Amino acid sequence: MLTVTERAAAKLKDLMVKEGMQDQGLRVRVMGGGCSGYQYEMAFDTPREGDKVIEQEGIRVVVDPKSFLFLAGTEIDYQEGLMGGGFAIKNPNAKGSCGCGQSFQA
């Protein structure tokens, strides 16, 4: 199961309103790339045939079947820091990540 924290859901709802995407879901994808082999992509999108759709904290998360295999148990959070804020993906299936944290090994 993929989870979205309250903090991430609040930020996503805010972004959806600002971009006029309230009728969309958050597509989370795992793609080949980055220095460790895999990277995440997140974008507002509508579900397609075969997608897994997970409703959490008022957010509809959309995941294709292939990415879903990599994302079991993953948590999407939003964190603020000195350099600004951003979404953080905590994936228990990741065996390692690169120094910049933008990609991971499975």
Backbone as CSV, one residue per row, in Angstrom:
resi,resn,N_x,N_y,N_z,CA_x,CA_y,CA_z,C_x,C_y,C_z
1,MET,0.837,-1.185,0.000,0.000,0.000,0.000,0.880,1.246,0.000
2,LEU,0.496,2.229,-0.722,1.191,3.511,-0.783,0.421,4.496,0.097
3,THR,1.119,5.273,0.921,0.440,6.213,1.809,0.889,7.645,1.541
4,VAL,-0.015,8.576,1.827,0.246,10.008,1.701,0.032,10.610,3.082
5,THR,1.016,11.333,3.601,0.869,11.948,4.921,-0.100,13.128,4.839
6,GLU,-0.604,13.546,5.996,-1.496,14.711,6.053,-0.811,15.942,5.489
7,ARG,0.461,16.121,5.816,1.230,17.281,5.357,1.348,17.289,3.836
8,ALA,1.643,16.117,3.243,1.757,16.017,1.787,0.400,16.239,1.129
9,ALA,-0.655,15.682,1.715,-1.998,15.846,1.153,-2.406,17.316,1.146
10,ALA,-2.112,18.030,2.224,-2.452,19.456,2.297,-1.729,20.238,1.204
11,LYS,-0.453,19.952,1.002,0.320,20.649,-0.034,-0.198,20.283,-1.421
12,LEU,-0.511,19.014,-1.646,-1.033,18.580,-2.944,-2.373,19.242,-3.246
13,LYS,-3.253,19.324,-2.251,-4.550,19.982,-2.449,-4.354,21.444,-2.825
14,ASP,-3.419,22.106,-2.159,-3.106,23.501,-2.455,-2.611,23.644,-3.901
15,LEU,-1.699,22.775,-4.314,-1.177,22.817,-5.685,-2.268,22.527,-6.711
16,MET,-3.142,21.584,-6.398,-4.231,21.239,-7.320,-5.156,22.430,-7.548
17,VAL,-5.461,23.155,-6.478,-6.317,24.334,-6.602,-5.605,25.411,-7.423
18,LYS,-4.339,25.689,-7.101,-3.581,26.724,-7.818,-3.467,26.426,-9.308
19,GLU,-3.349,25.145,-9.667,-3.169,24.755,-11.066,-4.477,24.338,-11.742
20,GLY,-5.603,24.435,-11.021,-6.896,24.061,-11.590,-6.998,22.576,-11.910
21,MET,-6.402,21.744,-11.083,-6.346,20.298,-11.326,-7.124,19.493,-10.282
22,GLN,-8.156,20.086,-9.678,-8.891,19.407,-8.617,-9.523,18.097,-9.072
23,ASP,-9.796,17.950,-10.361,-10.427,16.719,-10.858,-9.406,15.643,-11.228
24,GLN,-8.130,15.943,-11.056,-7.062,15.012,-11.410,-6.611,14.221,-10.181
25,GLY,-5.826,13.191,-10.430,-5.172,12.452,-9.367,-3.677,12.727,-9.432
26,LEU,-2.953,12.281,-8.433,-1.496,12.391,-8.439,-0.934,11.090,-8.989
27,ARG,-0.347,11.152,-10.176,0.293,9.966,-10.751,1.707,9.875,-10.194
28,VAL,2.027,8.710,-9.623,3.373,8.433,-9.123,3.912,7.297,-9.970
29,ARG,5.079,7.526,-10.567,5.675,6.547,-11.478,7.118,6.269,-11.106
30,VAL,7.557,5.059,-11.352,8.971,4.705,-11.231,9.469,4.497,-12.649
31,MET,10.553,5.204,-12.984,11.120,5.123,-14.331,12.599,4.773,-14.235
32,GLY,13.114,4.161,-15.276,14.549,3.937,-15.348,15.248,5.272,-15.510
33,GLY,16.367,5.452,-14.819,17.118,6.698,-14.955,17.834,7.065,-13.680
34,GLY,18.528,8.164,-13.732,19.298,8.623,-12.584,20.559,7.797,-12.418
35,CYS,21.408,8.213,-11.516,22.690,7.529,-11.352,22.579,6.209,-10.588
36,SER,21.423,5.935,-9.960,21.265,4.668,-9.234,20.346,3.673,-9.931
37,GLY,19.791,4.044,-11.071,19.000,3.093,-11.839,17.526,3.403,-11.989
38,TYR,16.888,3.943,-10.943,15.461,4.258,-10.992,15.218,5.637,-10.402
39,GLN,14.180,6.290,-10.903,13.798,7.578,-10.338,12.279,7.702,-10.317
40,TYR,11.796,8.633,-9.496,10.364,8.847,-9.352,9.921,9.988,-10.255
41,GLU,8.678,9.895,-10.700,8.047,11.001,-11.409,6.662,11.187,-10.803
42,MET,6.314,12.433,-10.493,4.988,12.735,-9.965,4.385,13.845,-10.810
43,ALA,3.117,13.666,-11.200,2.412,14.671,-11.993,0.914,14.481,-11.811
44,PHE,0.152,15.538,-12.006,-1.297,15.421,-11.958,-1.766,14.780,-13.254
45,ASP,-2.675,13.802,-13.145,-3.105,13.031,-14.312,-4.427,12.330,-13.989
46,THR,-5.068,11.808,-15.019,-6.287,11.016,-14.839,-5.933,9.534,-14.904
47,PRO,-6.692,8.697,-14.216,-6.421,7.256,-14.262,-6.610,6.693,-15.668
48,ARG,-5.805,5.696,-15.986,-5.896,4.974,-17.253,-6.277,3.529,-16.949
49,GLU,-6.688,2.825,-17.980,-7.060,1.424,-17.805,-5.887,0.643,-17.211
50,GLY,-6.167,-0.143,-16.181,-5.148,-0.965,-15.538,-4.455,-0.293,-14.367
51,ASP,-4.612,1.032,-14.203,-3.978,1.741,-13.094,-4.577,1.327,-11.754
52,LYS,-3.751,1.376,-10.725,-4.217,1.233,-9.346,-4.558,2.645,-8.871
53,VAL,-5.706,2.818,-8.252,-6.120,4.117,-7.730,-6.314,3.980,-6.229
54,ILE,-5.589,4.802,-5.474,-5.613,4.750,-4.015,-6.099,6.108,-3.512
55,GLU,-7.161,6.114,-2.721,-7.689,7.353,-2.136,-7.139,7.485,-0.718
56,GLN,-6.428,8.597,-0.465,-5.865,8.829,0.869,-5.891,10.307,1.192
57,GLU,-6.369,10.634,2.363,-6.371,12.022,2.842,-7.014,12.970,1.826
58,GLY,-8.025,12.483,1.088,-8.691,13.318,0.095,-7.932,13.468,-1.208
59,ILE,-6.872,12.700,-1.384,-6.067,12.726,-2.608,-6.212,11.380,-3.304
60,ARG,-6.392,11.430,-4.601,-6.447,10.201,-5.407,-5.046,9.985,-5.995
61,VAL,-4.396,8.905,-5.594,-3.061,8.562,-6.101,-3.236,7.500,-7.185
62,VAL,-2.616,7.743,-8.332,-2.743,6.872,-9.496,-1.375,6.256,-9.784
63,VAL,-1.332,4.917,-9.890,-0.062,4.216,-10.114,-0.267,3.140,-11.176
64,ASP,0.628,3.096,-12.159,0.552,2.032,-13.162,1.007,0.715,-12.527
65,PRO,0.566,-0.427,-13.075,0.868,-1.729,-12.453,2.363,-2.003,-12.275
66,LYS,3.186,-1.609,-13.226,4.630,-1.863,-13.133,5.249,-1.055,-11.986
67,SER,4.899,0.225,-11.899,5.426,1.066,-10.821,4.929,0.599,-9.463
68,PHE,3.702,0.085,-9.422,3.110,-0.359,-8.158,3.978,-1.417,-7.478
69,LEU,4.628,-2.262,-8.267,5.510,-3.294,-7.707,6.670,-2.681,-6.922
70,PHE,7.173,-1.528,-7.371,8.291,-0.854,-6.703,7.832,-0.006,-5.515
71,LEU,6.540,0.333,-5.465,6.060,1.323,-4.504,5.317,0.752,-3.302
72,ALA,5.229,-0.555,-3.165,4.535,-1.157,-2.021,5.172,-0.681,-0.713
73,GLY,4.358,-0.153,0.180,4.854,0.313,1.478,5.452,1.706,1.466
74,THR,5.400,2.390,0.343,6.014,3.714,0.201,5.151,4.792,0.844
75,GLU,5.823,5.793,1.430,5.147,6.940,2.028,5.582,8.208,1.302
76,ILE,4.597,9.037,0.940,4.882,10.340,0.339,4.622,11.390,1.404
77,ASP,5.631,12.198,1.692,5.544,13.233,2.720,5.942,14.569,2.091
78,TYR,5.685,15.652,2.812,6.145,16.976,2.390,6.939,17.549,3.545
79,GLN,8.144,18.039,3.248,9.021,18.550,4.295,9.475,19.961,3.965
80,GLU,9.529,20.801,4.988,10.051,22.165,4.867,11.440,22.198,5.479
81,GLY,12.325,22.977,4.881,13.675,23.114,5.404,14.211,24.504,5.128
82,LEU,15.457,24.738,5.469,16.080,26.043,5.263,16.109,26.454,3.794
83,MET,16.217,25.491,2.904,16.309,25.779,1.472,14.951,25.702,0.774
84,GLY,13.867,25.619,1.539,12.532,25.519,0.953,11.910,24.178,1.271
85,GLY,10.840,23.866,0.566,10.130,22.624,0.821,10.126,21.717,-0.382
86,GLY,9.737,20.475,-0.137,9.646,19.515,-1.227,9.049,18.207,-0.751
87,PHE,8.624,17.420,-1.713,8.065,16.109,-1.409,9.192,15.116,-1.169
88,ALA,9.000,14.271,-0.177,9.976,13.230,0.158,9.292,11.879,0.013
89,ILE,9.940,10.977,-0.689,9.399,9.640,-0.895,10.233,8.660,-0.091
90,LYS,9.588,7.991,0.858,10.264,6.995,1.699,9.831,5.620,1.212
91,ASN,10.742,4.934,0.537,10.428,3.657,-0.098,11.215,2.530,0.567
92,PRO,10.539,1.610,1.274,11.242,0.515,1.936,11.847,-0.495,0.953
93,ASN,11.469,-0.416,-0.317,11.997,-1.334,-1.330,13.305,-0.852,-1.942
94,ALA,13.665,0.402,-1.677,14.909,0.956,-2.217,16.090,0.364,-1.452
95,LYS,17.013,-0.217,-2.167,18.194,-0.849,-1.548,19.320,0.156,-1.335
96,GLY,19.248,1.281,-2.016,20.250,2.327,-1.894,19.833,3.498,-2.751
97,SER,20.499,4.632,-2.561,20.198,5.803,-3.377,21.488,6.547,-3.668
98,CYS,21.408,7.449,-4.632,22.597,8.217,-4.991,22.801,9.333,-3.963
99,GLY,23.912,10.005,-4.031,24.240,11.055,-3.079,23.264,12.215,-3.084
100,CYS,22.708,12.533,-4.253,21.779,13.666,-4.336,20.367,13.275,-3.924
101,GLY,20.095,11.972,-3.783,18.782,11.507,-3.362,17.717,11.525,-4.444
102,GLN,18.108,11.748,-5.690,17.139,11.831,-6.779,16.835,10.492,-7.435
103,SER,17.630,9.479,-7.181,17.367,8.163,-7.768,17.687,7.077,-6.745
104,PHE,17.252,5.840,-7.067,17.428,4.751,-6.107,17.692,3.433,-6.820
105,GLN,18.165,2.462,-6.038,18.381,1.096,-6.519,17.293,0.209,-5.927
106,ALA,16.865,-0.780,-6.710,15.837,-1.701,-6.196,16.385,-3.108,-6.158
